[in-house]
Amino acid sequence: KKAFAEAASEAGARLRAQALAGNPGTGEESPAGTVEVYNTLSWPRTDLVLLPPEVSRAGDRVSEADGSVVPSQRLTTGELAFLAVDVPSRGKRAYLLGSGDPVSVGGSSGGFGPGERVIASSAYSVRVDPASGTIRSLLHLPSETELVADNDGGLNQYLYVPGRDPRAVVTSGAAKVLPKETGPLVWSLEIKAPAPGLREPLTSEVVLIEGLDRVDVVNTIAKEWVLDPEAVLFRFPFALVAPEVWIDAPFGAFRPEADQVPGASKNYFSVQRWVDLSGDDLGVTITTVDAPLIQLGEIRTDPIMTGWLDEAEPSSTLYSYLMNNYWETNYRAAQDDEVEFRYSLRAHGPFQEAEARRFGLEHARPLVFRVTGR
């Protein structure tokens, strides 16, 4: 089964390289440091582009063909980040790298005051608990709405179940929260915490990008080899009352219970790219392209312990279900290695499936670039 995924990844990388190498361009020699950004989706897009250090040595200042400068920032990783605006549908836009200071963008702010860790863009303010490392406040600034449920957990809470009984669940230990990217285009906090089931500390990064309506979360875990029963999840409790839940599936989306055939699983659900939890006037879409299983309300990974649910009830608490070794047949007895899990969150008004589908596709199919004229 692993070989199928590896072969698909290798084929995708090979085809992508062939497509970029085979693009004829305009037939004219491009200036040194030209970056062509391609949009593979069928609508114009604005998104962040990350150039590796080795292809962005020409400078930190990014401009379009007409000379207008676009927001950019050299990151702590050495990458050059810039905002590609309105890249045409199934088309490309060219940018030129050069020397000079990056252009600033308005609306961003960041703070690291006593006892708190805060980053903010013009769309969101995020506060991370300096003790637990979870997101204790996610404020949607245009509507002045708090999206995190008022409880002891917080968003993006690591959960480890030693054994099969979810009542034995434990969380990560005391966290260390530090600023990583300090704007003006990209703001981020890096969280490190010891965590059960891992051989190295859990590492999380919470990211805001000025000019984009989203919050990115990247979790990296180095799984320890464990043969005893275990399960790993991340918890996202949202401040929504009895929301309607929509789950992305191939060729459409479905609502638990309402759109399921009799006998379908309600303990956990398969996700293609996104999940949406919506009230009448407010909702949240979360993409989960690396962890395609979720649970709602409670941990019900192992039906031997919890039983099979007869009815799926609406819940504002979502569990991203990463892994377990409860399934003894035709599966590996333990899981290890370093794995990355990426999420993006976006607040919205009344639910619109087309918007959720676009958000999910944009996360799964980022802008593609190639550097020419080097």
mmCIF file of C-alpha atoms in Angstrom:
data_model
loop_
_atom_site.group_PDB
_atom_site.id
_atom_site.type_symbol
_atom_site.label_atom_id
_atom_site.label_comp_id
_atom_site.label_asym_id
_atom_site.label_seq_id
_atom_site.Cartn_x
_atom_site.Cartn_y
_atom_site.Cartn_z
ATOM 1 C CA LYS A 1 0.000 0.000 0.000
ATOM 2 C CA LYS A 2 2.860 2.352 0.793
ATOM 3 C CA ALA A 3 4.357 1.625 -2.630
ATOM 4 C CA PHE A 4 1.189 2.897 -4.359
ATOM 5 C CA ALA A 5 1.539 6.280 -2.618
ATOM 6 C CA GLU A 6 5.280 6.500 -3.246
ATOM 7 C CA ALA A 7 4.866 5.643 -6.938
ATOM 8 C CA ALA A 8 2.137 8.274 -7.307
ATOM 9 C CA SER A 9 4.324 10.900 -5.622
ATOM 10 C CA GLU A 10 7.285 10.083 -7.867
ATOM 11 C CA ALA A 11 5.116 10.154 -10.998
ATOM 12 C CA GLY A 12 3.608 13.499 -9.972
ATOM 13 C CA ALA A 13 7.031 15.052 -9.376
ATOM 14 C CA ARG A 14 8.297 13.729 -12.715
ATOM 15 C CA LEU A 15 5.301 15.035 -14.673
ATOM 16 C CA ARG A 16 5.489 18.409 -12.956
ATOM 17 C CA ALA A 17 9.179 18.758 -13.826
ATOM 18 C CA GLN A 18 8.463 17.790 -17.446
ATOM 19 C CA ALA A 19 5.622 20.322 -17.698
ATOM 20 C CA LEU A 20 7.737 23.170 -16.332
ATOM 21 C CA ALA A 21 10.773 22.290 -18.462
ATOM 22 C CA GLY A 22 8.648 22.001 -21.570
ATOM 23 C CA ASN A 23 6.948 25.404 -21.285
ATOM 24 C CA PRO A 24 8.130 27.370 -24.339
ATOM 25 C CA GLY A 25 7.535 30.789 -22.788
ATOM 26 C CA THR A 26 7.601 33.784 -25.153
ATOM 27 C CA GLY A 27 10.640 32.799 -27.166
ATOM 28 C CA GLU A 28 12.553 35.760 -25.720
ATOM 29 C CA GLU A 29 15.377 35.548 -23.174
ATOM 30 C CA SER A 30 14.015 36.287 -19.713
ATOM 31 C CA PRO A 31 15.923 38.701 -17.476
ATOM 32 C CA ALA A 32 18.016 37.084 -14.754
ATOM 33 C CA GLY A 33 15.970 36.358 -11.677
ATOM 34 C CA THR A 34 12.595 36.064 -13.412
ATOM 35 C CA VAL A 35 10.032 33.895 -11.611
ATOM 36 C CA GLU A 36 7.050 32.507 -13.504
ATOM 37 C CA VAL A 37 4.130 31.616 -11.227
ATOM 38 C CA TYR A 38 1.519 29.196 -12.568
ATOM 39 C CA ASN A 39 -2.074 28.741 -11.422
ATOM 40 C CA THR A 40 -3.351 25.224 -12.235
ATOM 41 C CA LEU A 41 -6.938 25.962 -11.123
ATOM 42 C CA SER A 42 -9.815 27.443 -13.115
ATOM 43 C CA TRP A 43 -10.183 30.782 -11.293
ATOM 44 C CA PRO A 44 -7.800 33.711 -10.606
ATOM 45 C CA ARG A 45 -5.866 33.271 -7.364
ATOM 46 C CA THR A 46 -3.852 35.261 -4.859
ATOM 47 C CA ASP A 47 -1.488 33.232 -2.698
ATOM 48 C CA LEU A 48 1.912 33.074 -1.061
ATOM 49 C CA VAL A 49 4.895 31.805 -3.053
ATOM 50 C CA LEU A 50 7.952 30.423 -1.236
ATOM 51 C CA LEU A 51 11.225 30.447 -3.167
ATOM 52 C CA PRO A 52 14.115 28.309 -1.836
ATOM 53 C CA PRO A 53 17.325 30.183 -0.969
ATOM 54 C CA GLU A 54 19.226 28.701 -3.903
ATOM 55 C CA VAL A 55 16.829 30.159 -6.504
ATOM 56 C CA SER A 56 16.255 33.558 -4.861
ATOM 57 C CA ARG A 57 19.826 34.849 -4.554
ATOM 58 C CA ALA A 58 19.077 37.732 -6.947
ATOM 59 C CA GLY A 59 17.552 39.730 -4.084
ATOM 60 C CA ASP A 60 14.678 40.247 -1.662
ATOM 61 C CA ARG A 61 12.720 42.791 -3.690
ATOM 62 C CA VAL A 62 10.011 41.380 -5.991
ATOM 63 C CA SER A 63 8.307 43.322 -8.780
ATOM 64 C CA GLU A 64 5.913 42.622 -11.623
ATOM 65 C CA ALA A 65 6.709 43.114 -15.300
ATOM 66 C CA ASP A 66 5.425 46.714 -15.207
ATOM 67 C CA GLY A 67 7.783 47.568 -12.336
ATOM 68 C CA SER A 68 5.211 47.624 -9.543
ATOM 69 C CA VAL A 69 6.639 46.129 -6.346
ATOM 70 C CA VAL A 70 4.784 43.307 -4.571
ATOM 71 C CA PRO A 71 4.944 42.381 -0.856
ATOM 72 C CA SER A 72 7.873 40.109 -0.009
ATOM 73 C CA GLN A 73 9.860 38.916 2.999
ATOM 74 C CA ARG A 74 13.005 36.860 3.603
ATOM 75 C CA LEU A 75 12.043 34.154 6.085
ATOM 76 C CA THR A 76 14.107 32.650 8.897
ATOM 77 C CA THR A 77 14.327 29.455 6.819
ATOM 78 C CA GLY A 78 16.216 31.367 4.109
ATOM 79 C CA GLU A 79 13.221 31.195 1.765
ATOM 80 C CA LEU A 80 11.917 34.296 0.014
ATOM 81 C CA ALA A 81 8.164 34.725 0.437
ATOM 82 C CA PHE A 82 6.095 36.980 -1.788
ATOM 83 C CA LEU A 83 2.423 37.518 -2.511
ATOM 84 C CA ALA A 84 1.393 36.626 -6.063
ATOM 85 C CA VAL A 85 -1.802 38.599 -6.716
ATOM 86 C CA ASP A 86 -4.491 37.645 -9.247
ATOM 87 C CA VAL A 87 -2.600 34.930 -11.083
ATOM 88 C CA PRO A 88 -4.889 34.182 -14.049
ATOM 89 C CA SER A 89 -7.035 31.087 -14.333
ATOM 90 C CA ARG A 90 -4.894 28.229 -15.713
ATOM 91 C CA GLY A 91 -2.319 30.873 -16.538
ATOM 92 C CA LYS A 92 0.857 32.465 -15.256
ATOM 93 C CA ARG A 93 2.275 35.754 -14.015
ATOM 94 C CA ALA A 94 5.936 36.768 -14.174
ATOM 95 C CA TYR A 95 7.898 38.444 -11.378
ATOM 96 C CA LEU A 96 11.419 39.831 -11.234
ATOM 97 C CA LEU A 97 13.779 39.456 -8.277
ATOM 98 C CA GLY A 98 16.194 42.270 -7.558
ATOM 99 C CA SER A 99 18.230 43.991 -4.911
ATOM 100 C CA GLY A 100 16.682 46.418 -2.482
ATOM 101 C CA ASP A 101 14.467 46.335 0.558
ATOM 102 C CA PRO A 102 11.238 44.304 0.440
ATOM 103 C CA VAL A 103 8.073 46.362 0.233
ATOM 104 C CA SER A 104 5.939 46.527 3.370
ATOM 105 C CA VAL A 105 2.203 45.916 3.542
ATOM 106 C CA GLY A 106 -0.158 47.647 5.921
ATOM 107 C CA GLY A 107 -2.442 46.069 8.473
ATOM 108 C CA SER A 108 -0.070 43.628 10.143
ATOM 109 C CA SER A 109 0.953 43.719 13.760
ATOM 110 C CA GLY A 110 2.567 41.376 16.210
ATOM 111 C CA GLY A 111 3.136 41.333 19.922
ATOM 112 C CA PHE A 112 4.890 39.236 22.497
ATOM 113 C CA GLY A 113 3.798 40.808 25.739
ATOM 114 C CA PRO A 114 4.132 39.371 29.242
ATOM 115 C CA GLY A 115 2.329 36.053 29.600
ATOM 116 C CA GLU A 116 1.032 35.838 26.033
ATOM 117 C CA ARG A 117 2.073 35.167 22.489
ATOM 118 C CA VAL A 118 0.061 37.066 19.869
ATOM 119 C CA ILE A 119 0.268 37.541 16.115
ATOM 120 C CA ALA A 120 -2.200 39.438 13.970
ATOM 121 C CA SER A 121 -3.016 40.323 10.384
ATOM 122 C CA SER A 122 -5.805 42.565 9.111
ATOM 123 C CA ALA A 123 -8.087 39.485 9.093
ATOM 124 C CA TYR A 124 -7.221 37.500 12.262
ATOM 125 C CA SER A 125 -5.638 37.802 15.679
ATOM 126 C CA VAL A 126 -4.177 34.617 17.191
ATOM 127 C CA ARG A 127 -3.179 34.131 20.832
ATOM 128 C CA VAL A 128 -1.237 31.025 21.812
ATOM 129 C CA ASP A 129 -1.202 29.844 25.416
ATOM 130 C CA PRO A 130 2.454 30.066 26.543
ATOM 131 C CA ALA A 131 1.954 27.075 28.876
ATOM 132 C CA SER A 132 0.061 24.552 26.744
ATOM 133 C CA GLY A 133 1.003 25.787 23.269
ATOM 134 C CA THR A 134 -2.603 25.594 22.052
ATOM 135 C CA ILE A 135 -4.500 28.398 20.315
ATOM 136 C CA ARG A 136 -6.608 29.939 23.091
ATOM 137 C CA SER A 137 -7.993 32.783 20.987
ATOM 138 C CA LEU A 138 -8.654 33.057 17.257
ATOM 139 C CA LEU A 139 -10.406 36.352 16.640
ATOM 140 C CA HIS A 140 -11.933 37.056 13.242
ATOM 141 C CA LEU A 141 -11.295 40.793 13.128
ATOM 142 C CA PRO A 142 -13.785 41.919 10.433
ATOM 143 C CA SER A 143 -16.694 40.478 12.446
ATOM 144 C CA GLU A 144 -15.025 40.783 15.887
ATOM 145 C CA THR A 145 -15.966 37.133 16.488
ATOM 146 C CA GLU A 146 -14.089 34.698 18.725
ATOM 147 C CA LEU A 147 -13.787 31.292 17.052
ATOM 148 C CA VAL A 148 -12.281 29.260 19.926
ATOM 149 C CA ALA A 149 -14.603 27.613 22.432
ATOM 150 C CA ASP A 150 -14.142 28.816 26.004
ATOM 151 C CA ASN A 151 -12.789 25.654 27.612
ATOM 152 C CA ASP A 152 -9.582 24.173 28.990
ATOM 153 C CA GLY A 153 -8.209 22.913 25.683
ATOM 154 C CA GLY A 154 -7.768 25.371 22.858
ATOM 155 C CA LEU A 155 -7.380 24.714 19.141
ATOM 156 C CA ASN A 156 -4.719 22.346 17.844
ATOM 157 C CA GLN A 157 -4.409 20.362 21.072
ATOM 158 C CA TYR A 158 -2.258 17.230 20.773
ATOM 159 C CA LEU A 159 -3.952 14.125 22.198
ATOM 160 C CA TYR A 160 -2.411 10.712 22.837
ATOM 161 C CA VAL A 161 -4.434 7.676 23.898
ATOM 162 C CA PRO A 162 -2.188 5.044 25.536
ATOM 163 C CA GLY A 163 -4.188 1.885 25.060
ATOM 164 C CA ARG A 164 -7.725 1.697 23.720
ATOM 165 C CA ASP A 165 -9.730 3.648 26.306
ATOM 166 C CA PRO A 166 -10.150 7.340 25.326
ATOM 167 C CA ARG A 167 -10.706 8.225 28.986
ATOM 168 C CA ALA A 168 -6.957 7.677 29.457
ATOM 169 C CA VAL A 169 -6.090 10.424 26.953
ATOM 170 C CA VAL A 170 -3.080 12.643 27.757
ATOM 171 C CA THR A 171 -1.810 15.848 26.170
ATOM 172 C CA SER A 172 1.575 17.385 25.444
ATOM 173 C CA GLY A 173 3.705 18.888 28.216
ATOM 174 C CA ALA A 174 4.867 22.405 29.037
ATOM 175 C CA ALA A 175 5.366 24.347 25.815
ATOM 176 C CA LYS A 176 7.969 26.810 24.638
ATOM 177 C CA VAL A 177 6.440 29.445 22.348
ATOM 178 C CA LEU A 178 8.694 31.775 20.371
ATOM 179 C CA PRO A 179 8.248 34.188 17.458
ATOM 180 C CA LYS A 180 9.536 32.750 14.208
ATOM 181 C CA GLU A 181 8.471 35.097 11.398
ATOM 182 C CA THR A 182 7.906 38.728 12.397
ATOM 183 C CA GLY A 183 6.294 40.325 9.355
ATOM 184 C CA PRO A 184 5.371 42.449 7.645
ATOM 185 C CA LEU A 185 4.044 39.819 5.203
ATOM 186 C CA VAL A 186 4.323 36.594 7.197
ATOM 187 C CA TRP A 187 3.809 36.315 10.937
ATOM 188 C CA SER A 188 4.266 33.053 12.799
ATOM 189 C CA LEU A 189 4.754 31.477 16.211
ATOM 190 C CA GLU A 190 6.718 28.282 16.723
ATOM 191 C CA ILE A 191 5.655 25.964 19.532
ATOM 192 C CA LYS A 192 7.737 23.090 20.897
ATOM 193 C CA ALA A 193 6.526 20.734 23.607
ATOM 194 C CA PRO A 194 7.383 17.257 24.870
ATOM 195 C CA ALA A 195 4.587 14.866 23.973
ATOM 196 C CA PRO A 196 3.771 11.253 24.808
ATOM 197 C CA GLY A 197 4.197 8.796 21.949
ATOM 198 C CA LEU A 198 6.883 10.937 20.283
ATOM 199 C CA ARG A 199 10.648 10.472 20.359
ATOM 200 C CA GLU A 200 11.233 14.219 19.855
ATOM 201 C CA PRO A 201 9.239 17.287 20.964
ATOM 202 C CA LEU A 202 6.055 18.137 19.093
ATOM 203 C CA THR A 203 6.694 21.128 16.809
ATOM 204 C CA SER A 204 3.863 23.383 15.642
ATOM 205 C CA GLU A 205 3.851 26.599 13.654
ATOM 206 C CA VAL A 206 0.873 28.973 13.515
ATOM 207 C CA VAL A 207 1.060 31.294 10.495
ATOM 208 C CA LEU A 208 -0.762 34.438 9.358
ATOM 209 C CA ILE A 209 -0.198 35.994 5.930
ATOM 210 C CA GLU A 210 -1.157 39.597 5.337
ATOM 211 C CA GLY A 211 -3.511 39.788 2.364
ATOM 212 C CA LEU A 212 -4.853 36.227 2.719
ATOM 213 C CA ASP A 213 -8.051 35.258 4.522
ATOM 214 C CA ARG A 214 -6.782 32.227 6.423
ATOM 215 C CA VAL A 215 -4.800 30.850 9.367
ATOM 216 C CA ASP A 216 -2.257 28.103 8.666
ATOM 217 C CA VAL A 217 -1.190 25.479 11.208
ATOM 218 C CA VAL A 218 1.667 23.026 10.584
ATOM 219 C CA ASN A 219 2.289 20.201 13.064
ATOM 220 C CA THR A 220 5.386 18.004 12.852
ATOM 221 C CA ILE A 221 5.609 14.837 14.916
ATOM 222 C CA ALA A 222 8.472 12.330 15.203
ATOM 223 C CA LYS A 223 6.535 9.213 16.117
ATOM 224 C CA GLU A 224 8.033 6.749 18.548
ATOM 225 C CA TRP A 225 7.906 3.023 17.712
ATOM 226 C CA VAL A 226 5.129 1.637 19.953
ATOM 227 C CA LEU A 227 3.734 -1.890 19.647
ATOM 228 C CA ASP A 228 1.111 -1.489 22.380
ATOM 229 C CA PRO A 229 -2.310 -0.115 21.369
ATOM 230 C CA GLU A 230 -2.285 3.675 20.924
ATOM 231 C CA ALA A 231 -3.934 6.526 19.020
ATOM 232 C CA VAL A 232 -2.929 10.112 18.098
ATOM 233 C CA LEU A 233 -5.280 13.022 17.354
ATOM 234 C CA PHE A 234 -5.436 16.829 17.282
ATOM 235 C CA ARG A 235 -8.478 18.578 18.789
ATOM 236 C CA PHE A 236 -10.181 21.707 17.374
ATOM 237 C CA PRO A 237 -13.040 23.034 19.597
ATOM 238 C CA PHE A 238 -14.836 25.907 17.839
ATOM 239 C CA ALA A 239 -17.178 28.466 19.394
ATOM 240 C CA LEU A 240 -20.218 27.444 17.339
ATOM 241 C CA VAL A 241 -23.610 26.319 18.645
ATOM 242 C CA ALA A 242 -25.018 23.097 17.112
ATOM 243 C CA PRO A 243 -23.390 23.729 13.727
ATOM 244 C CA GLU A 244 -24.290 21.917 10.537
ATOM 245 C CA VAL A 245 -21.288 19.852 9.454
ATOM 246 C CA TRP A 246 -20.311 19.366 5.812
ATOM 247 C CA ILE A 247 -17.543 16.946 4.788
ATOM 248 C CA ASP A 248 -15.798 17.033 1.423
ATOM 249 C CA ALA A 249 -15.932 13.798 -0.578
ATOM 250 C CA PRO A 250 -15.167 12.964 -4.226
ATOM 251 C CA PHE A 251 -17.742 14.616 -6.528
ATOM 252 C CA GLY A 252 -19.547 16.424 -3.704
ATOM 253 C CA ALA A 253 -19.968 16.943 0.036
ATOM 254 C CA PHE A 254 -22.122 15.208 2.637
ATOM 255 C CA ARG A 255 -23.616 15.898 6.056
ATOM 256 C CA PRO A 256 -23.151 13.249 8.766
ATOM 257 C CA GLU A 257 -26.430 11.430 9.454
ATOM 258 C CA ALA A 258 -28.502 13.488 6.988
ATOM 259 C CA ASP A 259 -26.717 12.236 3.847
ATOM 260 C CA GLN A 260 -25.442 8.825 4.998
ATOM 261 C CA VAL A 261 -26.841 5.472 3.987
ATOM 262 C CA PRO A 262 -28.041 3.173 6.799
ATOM 263 C CA GLY A 263 -25.165 1.365 8.473
ATOM 264 C CA ALA A 264 -22.519 3.928 7.485
ATOM 265 C CA SER A 265 -19.810 4.685 10.043
ATOM 266 C CA LYS A 266 -20.523 7.579 12.389
ATOM 267 C CA ASN A 267 -17.611 7.029 14.763
ATOM 268 C CA TYR A 268 -15.265 8.610 12.237
ATOM 269 C CA PHE A 269 -15.526 10.028 8.722
ATOM 270 C CA SER A 270 -13.350 10.087 5.609
ATOM 271 C CA VAL A 271 -12.436 13.534 4.259
ATOM 272 C CA GLN A 272 -11.102 14.445 0.841
ATOM 273 C CA ARG A 273 -9.823 17.992 1.518
ATOM 274 C CA TRP A 274 -12.026 20.030 3.881
ATOM 275 C CA VAL A 275 -14.620 20.043 6.648
ATOM 276 C CA ASP A 276 -17.036 22.878 7.350
ATOM 277 C CA LEU A 277 -18.895 23.668 10.578
ATOM 278 C CA SER A 278 -21.548 26.349 10.078
ATOM 279 C CA GLY A 279 -24.253 28.162 11.972
ATOM 280 C CA ASP A 280 -26.775 30.477 10.346
ATOM 281 C CA ASP A 281 -24.437 33.467 10.053
ATOM 282 C CA LEU A 282 -20.976 32.179 10.948
ATOM 283 C CA GLY A 283 -18.924 29.152 10.039
ATOM 284 C CA VAL A 284 -15.396 27.797 9.796
ATOM 285 C CA THR A 285 -13.849 25.765 6.978
ATOM 286 C CA ILE A 286 -10.765 23.727 7.863
ATOM 287 C CA THR A 287 -8.628 21.909 5.300
ATOM 288 C CA THR A 288 -6.905 18.651 6.226
ATOM 289 C CA VAL A 289 -5.071 17.297 3.199
ATOM 290 C CA ASP A 290 -2.576 15.201 5.210
ATOM 291 C CA ALA A 291 -4.945 13.532 7.701
ATOM 292 C CA PRO A 292 -8.069 12.325 5.868
ATOM 293 C CA LEU A 293 -10.045 11.088 8.895
ATOM 294 C CA ILE A 294 -12.000 13.102 11.467
ATOM 295 C CA GLN A 295 -14.187 12.481 14.489
ATOM 296 C CA LEU A 296 -16.856 14.746 15.950
ATOM 297 C CA GLY A 297 -17.687 15.516 19.574
ATOM 298 C CA GLU A 298 -15.766 12.733 21.306
ATOM 299 C CA ILE A 299 -12.907 10.302 20.681
ATOM 300 C CA ARG A 300 -14.450 7.123 19.286
ATOM 301 C CA THR A 301 -11.472 5.611 17.497
ATOM 302 C CA ASP A 302 -11.952 2.108 18.862
ATOM 303 C CA PRO A 303 -15.538 0.794 18.715
ATOM 304 C CA ILE A 304 -14.501 -2.129 20.928
ATOM 305 C CA MET A 305 -14.302 0.415 23.777
ATOM 306 C CA THR A 306 -16.854 3.029 22.749
ATOM 307 C CA GLY A 307 -19.334 1.029 20.675
ATOM 308 C CA TRP A 308 -20.636 1.933 17.237
ATOM 309 C CA LEU A 309 -22.632 5.162 17.108
ATOM 310 C CA ASP A 310 -26.221 4.737 15.924
ATOM 311 C CA GLU A 311 -26.692 8.439 15.252
ATOM 312 C CA ALA A 312 -24.285 11.255 14.389
ATOM 313 C CA GLU A 313 -25.012 14.317 16.486
ATOM 314 C CA PRO A 314 -23.857 17.826 15.483
ATOM 315 C CA SER A 315 -20.793 19.062 17.335
ATOM 316 C CA SER A 316 -18.545 22.108 17.255
ATOM 317 C CA THR A 317 -15.529 20.014 18.344
ATOM 318 C CA LEU A 318 -13.570 18.360 15.570
ATOM 319 C CA TYR A 319 -10.839 15.769 16.069
ATOM 320 C CA SER A 320 -8.243 15.297 13.360
ATOM 321 C CA TYR A 321 -7.630 11.544 13.565
ATOM 322 C CA LEU A 322 -3.971 10.981 12.666
ATOM 323 C CA MET A 323 -3.107 7.370 13.443
ATOM 324 C CA ASN A 324 -3.678 4.275 15.556
ATOM 325 C CA ASN A 325 -2.537 0.660 15.648
ATOM 326 C CA TYR A 326 -5.865 -0.869 16.715
ATOM 327 C CA TRP A 327 -6.476 -2.498 13.342
ATOM 328 C CA GLU A 328 -4.516 -5.730 13.665
ATOM 329 C CA THR A 329 -5.184 -7.211 10.216
ATOM 330 C CA ASN A 330 -3.185 -6.171 7.140
ATOM 331 C CA TYR A 331 -1.668 -3.133 8.871
ATOM 332 C CA ARG A 332 1.716 -2.335 10.331
ATOM 333 C CA ALA A 333 2.013 -3.201 14.046
ATOM 334 C CA ALA A 334 3.529 0.184 14.933
ATOM 335 C CA GLN A 335 4.105 3.601 13.367
ATOM 336 C CA ASP A 336 7.192 5.790 13.471
ATOM 337 C CA ASP A 337 9.159 8.325 11.418
ATOM 338 C CA GLU A 338 8.693 12.093 11.107
ATOM 339 C CA VAL A 339 5.351 13.230 9.675
ATOM 340 C CA GLU A 340 3.928 16.682 8.877
ATOM 341 C CA PHE A 341 0.236 17.560 9.180
ATOM 342 C CA ARG A 342 -0.973 20.833 7.609
ATOM 343 C CA TYR A 343 -4.245 22.633 8.263
ATOM 344 C CA SER A 344 -5.779 25.916 7.077
ATOM 345 C CA LEU A 345 -8.750 27.614 8.747
ATOM 346 C CA ARG A 346 -11.048 30.252 7.320
ATOM 347 C CA ALA A 347 -14.057 31.976 8.901
ATOM 348 C CA HIS A 348 -17.040 32.835 6.715
ATOM 349 C CA GLY A 349 -20.692 33.849 6.730
ATOM 350 C CA PRO A 350 -23.482 31.489 5.600
ATOM 351 C CA PHE A 351 -22.112 28.232 4.180
ATOM 352 C CA GLN A 352 -21.450 28.092 0.449
ATOM 353 C CA GLU A 353 -20.149 24.780 -0.830
ATOM 354 C CA ALA A 354 -18.462 26.341 -3.870
ATOM 355 C CA GLU A 355 -16.351 28.604 -1.628
ATOM 356 C CA ALA A 356 -15.388 25.693 0.634
ATOM 357 C CA ARG A 357 -14.434 23.588 -2.382
ATOM 358 C CA ARG A 358 -12.228 26.356 -3.787
ATOM 359 C CA PHE A 359 -10.550 26.841 -0.413
ATOM 360 C CA GLY A 360 -9.792 23.141 -0.193
ATOM 361 C CA LEU A 361 -8.445 22.920 -3.731
ATOM 362 C CA GLU A 362 -6.202 25.954 -3.236
ATOM 363 C CA HIS A 363 -4.643 24.325 -0.183
ATOM 364 C CA ALA A 364 -4.159 21.010 -2.001
ATOM 365 C CA ARG A 365 -2.833 22.586 -5.221
ATOM 366 C CA PRO A 366 -0.558 25.529 -4.355
ATOM 367 C CA LEU A 367 0.799 27.900 -6.978
ATOM 368 C CA VAL A 368 3.670 26.405 -9.003
ATOM 369 C CA PHE A 369 6.773 28.418 -9.902
ATOM 370 C CA ARG A 370 9.868 28.144 -12.034
ATOM 371 C CA VAL A 371 12.849 30.482 -12.172
ATOM 372 C CA THR A 372 14.065 31.416 -15.638
ATOM 373 C CA GLY A 373 16.930 33.429 -17.024
ATOM 374 C CA ARG A 374 19.396 32.361 -14.340
#
